[in-house]
């Protein structure tokens, strides 16, 4: 852990107020949490009850800290295109797509025993990732990388590529991992889930930030903490944006991109997502990849798109396949780099890059 020690020191020096707050809140499970497992099924549960839900594969949201007055609020629906039209700006960018950065970052992630949100590993892995992201965009004017601090040790990370307008397209993935048999101490490389979503975003960011494209709308990249324990990181952020009435056009969430079915197809999630943006997503897959799509649904709140959807914003999710539990290694110690299809993963760079640019638009000046 010597490698990130200097960075940690930097963080402590410049954010000591923050650090004190984190020390004071190390265990969010000191008291019971309000857990929702379905639209009208809410219970106050202990840490062990919650870990049992994970073990059994039950989908849930932790809504303890959510301001429910925002939940039914519909945000202003900003314009999204009916169909792709920016092929001439987008397709030339694909020649720069490579698996070099994705491989290097996944290998770095695999060195953490786990990235559990409520632990030292979870915190250190998020600081390490912030450093990796910062080095991808280093020297590129106007691009910001900032941690989003929660009431638990792990940070989320937000990177912003400003456009002419502050209307924002979000590309997102989660940076935490979990071993369902032993969440706090078990080994959880979390490479497909969701290292593969994280590295797709980083490759899109690398290409966009180094391109000469002038974006009309702003693009943000969100890396969420605490997804595996009830969408905690994305819920904090989506609610903060909703309260501030931030103009978010749509969120595209990537959660697992490297474990295809045979033959490979792109799963298109139909629950807790927006039908209009999802129709654009299907057309983007067919325009910018050689893969077919197949619809699927995951049940209640299976990933961070649900936080945006619930805060009144649009969301879409292209899945690695139309199966919710297609990868048998998910949430175990064997979710490692040997199981990843980089060929499949790189298709999601095309999809996320094209979706972001089509929705953001480009300007001549
Ligand atoms: C959790 O599951 C274990 C084993 O399945 C069981 O023994 C225990 O009682 C459960 N705990 C709670 C709090 O439900
Ligand atoms: C590809 O990306 C690198 C930065 O990562 C950049 O220096 C280079 O100019 C890009 N090439 C093209 C053709 O866009
Ligand atoms: C730029 O964004 C604004 C705000 O959404 C929109 O009114 C305008 O048509 C967009 N222009 C282009 C070239 O995409
Ligand atoms: Zn996941």
XYZ file of C-alpha atoms and ligand atoms in Angstrom:
408
model
C 0.000 0.000 0.000
C 3.074 2.178 -0.102
C 2.087 3.183 -3.629
C -0.808 5.417 -2.626
C 0.566 6.562 0.731
C 1.762 9.924 -0.696
C -1.662 10.569 -2.119
C -3.335 9.692 1.148
C -1.046 12.181 2.882
C -2.049 14.835 0.360
C -5.684 14.094 1.007
C -5.340 14.302 4.768
C -3.441 17.583 4.631
C -5.902 19.332 2.373
C -9.112 17.799 3.610
C -8.568 17.392 7.312
C -12.061 18.612 8.155
C -13.440 15.932 5.917
C -11.137 13.298 7.361
C -12.375 14.064 10.865
C -15.938 13.628 9.697
C -15.122 10.279 8.140
C -13.442 9.044 11.326
C -16.574 9.955 13.255
C -18.850 7.977 10.930
C -16.878 4.845 10.324
C -19.747 2.437 10.818
C -23.046 3.228 9.148
C -24.307 -0.072 10.563
C -24.042 1.103 14.188
C -27.840 1.359 14.060
C -30.476 -0.319 11.891
C -30.928 0.743 8.250
C -34.177 1.224 6.327
C -34.098 -1.295 3.472
C -36.517 -1.470 0.578
C -36.821 -4.722 -1.379
C -39.824 -3.781 -3.489
C -42.000 -0.758 -4.230
C -43.910 -1.083 -0.953
C -41.701 -3.392 1.094
C -39.610 -1.484 3.662
C -37.969 -2.828 6.818
C -35.461 -1.622 9.441
C -32.631 -4.179 9.308
C -29.353 -4.887 11.092
C -26.043 -5.371 9.324
C -26.406 -9.152 9.513
C -29.916 -9.057 8.063
C -28.584 -6.933 5.208
C -25.629 -9.249 4.550
C -28.103 -12.152 4.454
C -30.012 -10.350 1.717
C -26.773 -10.043 -0.291
C -25.991 -13.721 0.212
C -29.404 -14.745 -1.077
C -29.060 -12.466 -4.117
C -32.039 -10.280 -3.141
C -32.039 -6.832 -4.792
C -32.495 -3.960 -2.381
C -32.038 -0.252 -1.822
C -30.834 1.314 1.386
C -33.132 4.341 1.721
C -32.247 5.381 5.279
C -30.795 8.729 4.228
C -33.119 9.497 1.342
C -35.380 12.497 1.439
C -38.587 10.915 0.186
C -40.137 14.274 -0.692
C -37.880 14.254 -3.768
C -38.786 10.810 -4.926
C -41.959 11.662 -6.793
C -40.516 14.883 -8.209
C -40.288 14.830 -12.003
C -37.360 16.773 -13.374
C -37.747 18.867 -16.504
C -37.421 16.580 -19.523
C -34.663 18.000 -21.691
C -34.469 17.239 -25.387
C -32.898 13.967 -26.531
C -32.413 13.096 -30.222
C -34.802 10.591 -31.866
C -31.997 8.907 -33.762
C -28.216 8.972 -34.224
C -26.913 11.684 -36.567
C -23.294 12.456 -35.594
C -21.574 9.489 -37.273
C -19.022 11.746 -38.966
C -17.839 13.195 -35.668
C -18.008 9.936 -33.704
C -16.729 7.114 -35.914
C -13.205 8.563 -36.408
C -12.752 8.501 -32.596
C -13.081 4.701 -32.600
C -9.667 4.243 -34.226
C -8.116 5.363 -30.912
C -9.932 2.731 -28.780
C -7.514 0.327 -27.118
C -7.591 -2.265 -24.334
C -4.297 -0.975 -22.851
C -5.785 1.353 -20.211
C -8.679 -1.027 -19.351
C -6.224 -3.907 -18.763
C -3.846 -1.804 -16.688
C -6.605 -0.432 -14.434
C -8.273 -3.843 -13.957
C -4.903 -5.325 -12.956
C -4.517 -2.531 -10.395
C -8.024 -3.097 -9.011
C -7.352 -6.819 -8.632
C -4.564 -6.009 -6.156
C -7.116 -4.879 -3.557
C -8.462 -7.759 -1.443
C -11.877 -6.187 -1.893
C -13.400 -2.755 -2.451
C -16.087 -3.042 0.226
C -17.565 0.414 0.835
C -17.374 0.424 4.624
C -13.742 -0.608 5.021
C -10.190 0.649 4.764
C -9.771 -1.336 1.511
C -12.867 0.329 0.157
C -11.559 3.771 0.994
C -8.026 3.160 -0.278
C -9.281 1.636 -3.525
C -11.386 4.745 -4.209
C -8.391 7.032 -3.531
C -6.240 4.896 -5.840
C -8.885 5.023 -8.578
C -9.173 8.787 -8.262
C -5.441 8.992 -8.852
C -5.698 6.772 -11.967
C -8.547 8.877 -13.354
C -6.657 12.076 -12.660
C -3.630 10.786 -14.559
C -5.802 9.941 -17.601
C -6.972 13.543 -17.921
C -3.851 15.267 -16.573
C -2.966 18.384 -18.499
C -6.300 18.623 -20.295
C -7.769 22.056 -19.690
C -11.167 22.425 -18.040
C -11.530 18.766 -16.991
C -12.176 18.327 -13.268
C -11.862 15.165 -11.133
C -13.423 15.470 -7.671
C -14.219 13.017 -4.880
C -17.770 12.947 -3.529
C -17.599 12.250 0.207
C -20.316 10.132 1.863
C -21.111 9.227 5.471
C -18.978 6.063 5.057
C -15.268 5.629 4.256
C -15.419 5.039 0.480
C -15.710 8.037 -1.854
C -17.513 8.282 -5.157
C -15.651 10.146 -7.935
C -17.009 12.628 -10.473
C -15.188 13.794 -13.615
C -16.577 16.574 -15.736
C -15.849 17.505 -19.355
C -17.562 20.858 -19.755
C -19.640 21.660 -22.824
C -21.160 24.946 -23.913
C -24.317 24.277 -21.878
C -24.559 23.013 -18.289
C -27.175 20.489 -19.366
C -25.425 17.239 -18.483
C -25.191 13.705 -19.839
C -23.970 11.253 -17.184
C -22.052 8.038 -17.864
C -21.803 5.947 -14.693
C -20.491 2.731 -13.121
C -19.772 1.572 -9.557
C -16.340 1.311 -8.013
C -17.121 -0.914 -4.986
C -17.174 -4.717 -4.835
C -18.579 -7.388 -2.526
C -18.034 -11.020 -1.596
C -21.554 -12.225 -0.869
C -20.386 -14.947 1.529
C -18.302 -12.564 3.659
C -18.887 -8.909 2.718
C -16.495 -7.346 5.233
C -13.499 -9.643 4.954
C -13.926 -11.915 1.903
C -11.907 -11.576 -1.280
C -13.846 -9.625 -3.918
C -11.806 -8.664 -6.983
C -15.041 -7.367 -8.538
C -13.475 -7.332 -11.992
C -16.522 -7.899 -14.177
C -18.750 -6.406 -11.438
C -18.033 -3.610 -11.964
C -14.392 -3.060 -12.841
C -15.416 -3.526 -16.474
C -17.919 -0.650 -16.242
C -15.304 1.590 -14.601
C -12.623 0.959 -17.241
C -15.042 1.479 -20.135
C -15.814 4.924 -18.693
C -12.098 5.660 -18.298
C -11.405 4.719 -21.942
C -14.301 6.909 -23.133
C -12.968 9.737 -20.970
C -9.437 9.326 -22.339
C -10.650 9.480 -25.923
C -13.055 12.376 -25.441
C -10.689 14.464 -23.357
C -7.897 14.142 -25.912
C -10.156 14.704 -28.939
C -10.754 18.047 -30.608
C -14.552 17.681 -30.296
C -16.395 20.751 -29.035
C -19.256 19.464 -26.935
C -22.509 21.354 -26.789
C -23.700 19.820 -23.518
C -21.513 18.801 -20.567
C -20.543 15.153 -20.017
C -19.922 13.801 -16.505
C -18.396 10.460 -15.535
C -19.610 9.096 -12.189
C -17.901 6.285 -10.277
C -20.156 5.287 -7.380
C -19.283 4.002 -3.934
C -21.510 1.540 -2.085
C -23.653 0.208 -4.957
C -23.563 -3.351 -3.671
C -25.174 -2.461 -0.346
C -28.252 -0.718 -1.687
C -27.136 1.961 -4.208
C -25.800 4.259 -1.471
C -23.338 6.373 -3.494
C -25.591 7.015 -6.473
C -28.558 7.779 -4.212
C -26.604 10.497 -2.367
C -25.500 12.048 -5.648
C -28.813 11.786 -7.522
C -30.637 13.346 -4.573
C -28.106 16.139 -4.305
C -28.560 16.882 -8.023
C -32.354 16.676 -7.759
C -32.452 19.062 -4.791
C -30.309 21.551 -6.691
C -32.518 21.045 -9.803
C -29.419 20.206 -11.851
C -30.243 19.839 -15.561
C -29.367 16.157 -16.134
C -30.494 14.970 -19.569
C -29.986 11.232 -18.987
C -27.790 8.746 -17.095
C -26.264 5.743 -18.889
C -25.194 3.169 -16.300
C -22.710 0.379 -17.065
C -22.719 -2.501 -14.593
C -20.730 -5.480 -15.983
C -19.588 -5.420 -19.631
C -17.104 -8.298 -19.969
C -19.033 -11.579 -19.755
C -21.089 -12.135 -22.927
C -23.517 -14.890 -23.795
C -22.773 -16.988 -26.866
C -23.443 -15.521 -29.352
C -22.843 -12.103 -27.757
C -25.715 -9.585 -27.662
C -26.225 -6.307 -25.816
C -28.924 -6.526 -23.145
C -31.265 -3.543 -23.046
C -32.761 -2.968 -19.608
C -36.459 -2.119 -19.665
C -37.290 -1.510 -15.990
C -36.550 1.700 -14.089
C -35.332 3.129 -17.405
C -36.683 5.712 -19.845
C -38.367 4.344 -23.015
C -37.373 7.239 -25.327
C -33.671 7.190 -24.369
C -33.749 3.384 -24.491
C -34.997 3.530 -28.071
C -32.065 5.829 -28.911
C -29.732 3.355 -27.143
C -30.954 0.428 -29.295
C -30.342 2.461 -32.458
C -26.875 3.442 -31.219
C -25.920 -0.196 -30.629
C -26.962 -1.080 -34.172
C -25.316 1.996 -35.731
C -22.005 1.842 -33.837
C -21.396 -1.895 -33.183
C -21.999 -5.158 -35.030
C -23.999 -6.591 -32.109
C -27.717 -7.251 -31.856
C -29.775 -6.155 -28.841
C -32.174 -8.098 -26.648
C -34.453 -6.587 -24.014
C -34.395 -7.792 -20.418
C -35.593 -6.659 -17.008
C -33.901 -7.106 -13.641
C -36.627 -6.537 -11.070
C -36.410 -3.926 -8.390
C -33.383 -1.579 -8.295
C -30.602 -3.798 -9.615
C -28.110 -0.995 -10.247
C -27.408 2.726 -9.909
C -29.621 3.770 -12.837
C -32.483 3.239 -10.350
C -31.218 6.123 -8.192
C -31.538 8.525 -11.133
C -34.846 7.097 -12.185
C -36.214 7.493 -8.688
C -34.951 11.067 -8.438
C -37.059 11.880 -11.500
C -34.375 11.726 -14.180
C -34.029 9.558 -17.270
C -31.780 6.489 -17.208
C -30.679 3.704 -19.553
C -28.591 0.561 -19.037
C -26.888 -1.520 -21.726
C -26.011 -4.890 -20.146
C -23.232 -7.347 -21.031
C -25.990 -9.815 -21.942
C -29.758 -10.127 -21.460
C -29.142 -12.174 -18.279
C -29.208 -10.676 -14.774
C -27.099 -13.439 -13.239
C -25.317 -14.681 -16.350
C -21.881 -14.421 -14.757
C -21.511 -17.217 -12.149
C -18.433 -15.488 -10.656
C -20.399 -12.391 -9.611
C -19.915 -11.404 -5.940
C -17.332 -14.171 -5.337
C -13.532 -14.417 -5.130
C -13.419 -15.769 -8.702
C -14.707 -12.589 -10.403
C -11.195 -12.007 -11.747
C -9.482 -10.773 -14.883
C -9.221 -14.244 -16.455
C -12.989 -14.255 -17.047
C -13.122 -10.935 -18.945
C -13.726 -10.743 -22.710
C -11.901 -7.560 -23.702
C -13.333 -7.844 -27.188
C -16.846 -7.658 -25.719
C -15.942 -4.926 -23.223
C -14.607 -2.658 -25.977
C -17.999 -2.664 -27.722
C -19.301 -0.758 -24.670
C -16.690 1.942 -25.289
C -18.302 2.481 -28.720
C -21.776 2.448 -27.167
C -21.083 4.798 -24.242
C -18.964 7.186 -26.321
C -21.526 7.367 -29.136
C -24.456 7.731 -26.722
C -22.765 10.554 -24.804
C -21.778 12.498 -27.916
C -25.124 11.978 -29.702
C -26.992 13.323 -26.662
C -24.470 16.075 -25.866
C -24.234 17.306 -29.441
C -21.221 19.028 -30.976
C -20.817 22.637 -31.992
C -18.690 24.326 -34.636
C -17.213 26.868 -32.242
C -28.519 -15.028 8.416
O -28.338 -16.291 7.808
C -27.737 -17.234 8.676
C -27.389 -18.473 7.881
O -28.204 -18.617 6.751
C -28.711 -17.537 9.810
O -28.156 -18.472 10.702
C -28.974 -16.227 10.559
O -29.945 -16.424 11.556
C -29.427 -15.151 9.608
N -29.430 -13.902 10.350
C -30.443 -13.093 10.358
C -30.255 -11.873 11.197
O -31.462 -13.297 9.699
C -5.335 9.045 -29.187
O -5.230 9.329 -27.801
C -4.020 9.942 -27.369
C -4.128 10.280 -25.901
O -4.511 9.229 -25.117
C -3.758 11.222 -28.137
O -2.488 11.715 -27.791
C -3.851 10.975 -29.625
O -3.752 12.222 -30.294
C -5.152 10.304 -30.003
N -5.154 10.012 -31.426
C -6.177 10.345 -32.215
C -6.051 9.885 -33.626
O -7.160 10.942 -31.818
C -27.021 22.917 -27.748
O -27.784 22.726 -26.548
C -28.861 23.608 -26.418
C -29.472 23.363 -25.040
O -29.954 22.061 -24.951
C -29.845 23.394 -27.542
O -30.909 24.309 -27.439
C -29.132 23.550 -28.884
O -29.999 23.205 -29.933
C -27.918 22.637 -28.932
N -27.141 22.879 -30.150
C -26.531 21.874 -30.800
C -25.717 22.298 -31.985
O -26.604 20.699 -30.476
Zn -22.513 -4.342 -10.041
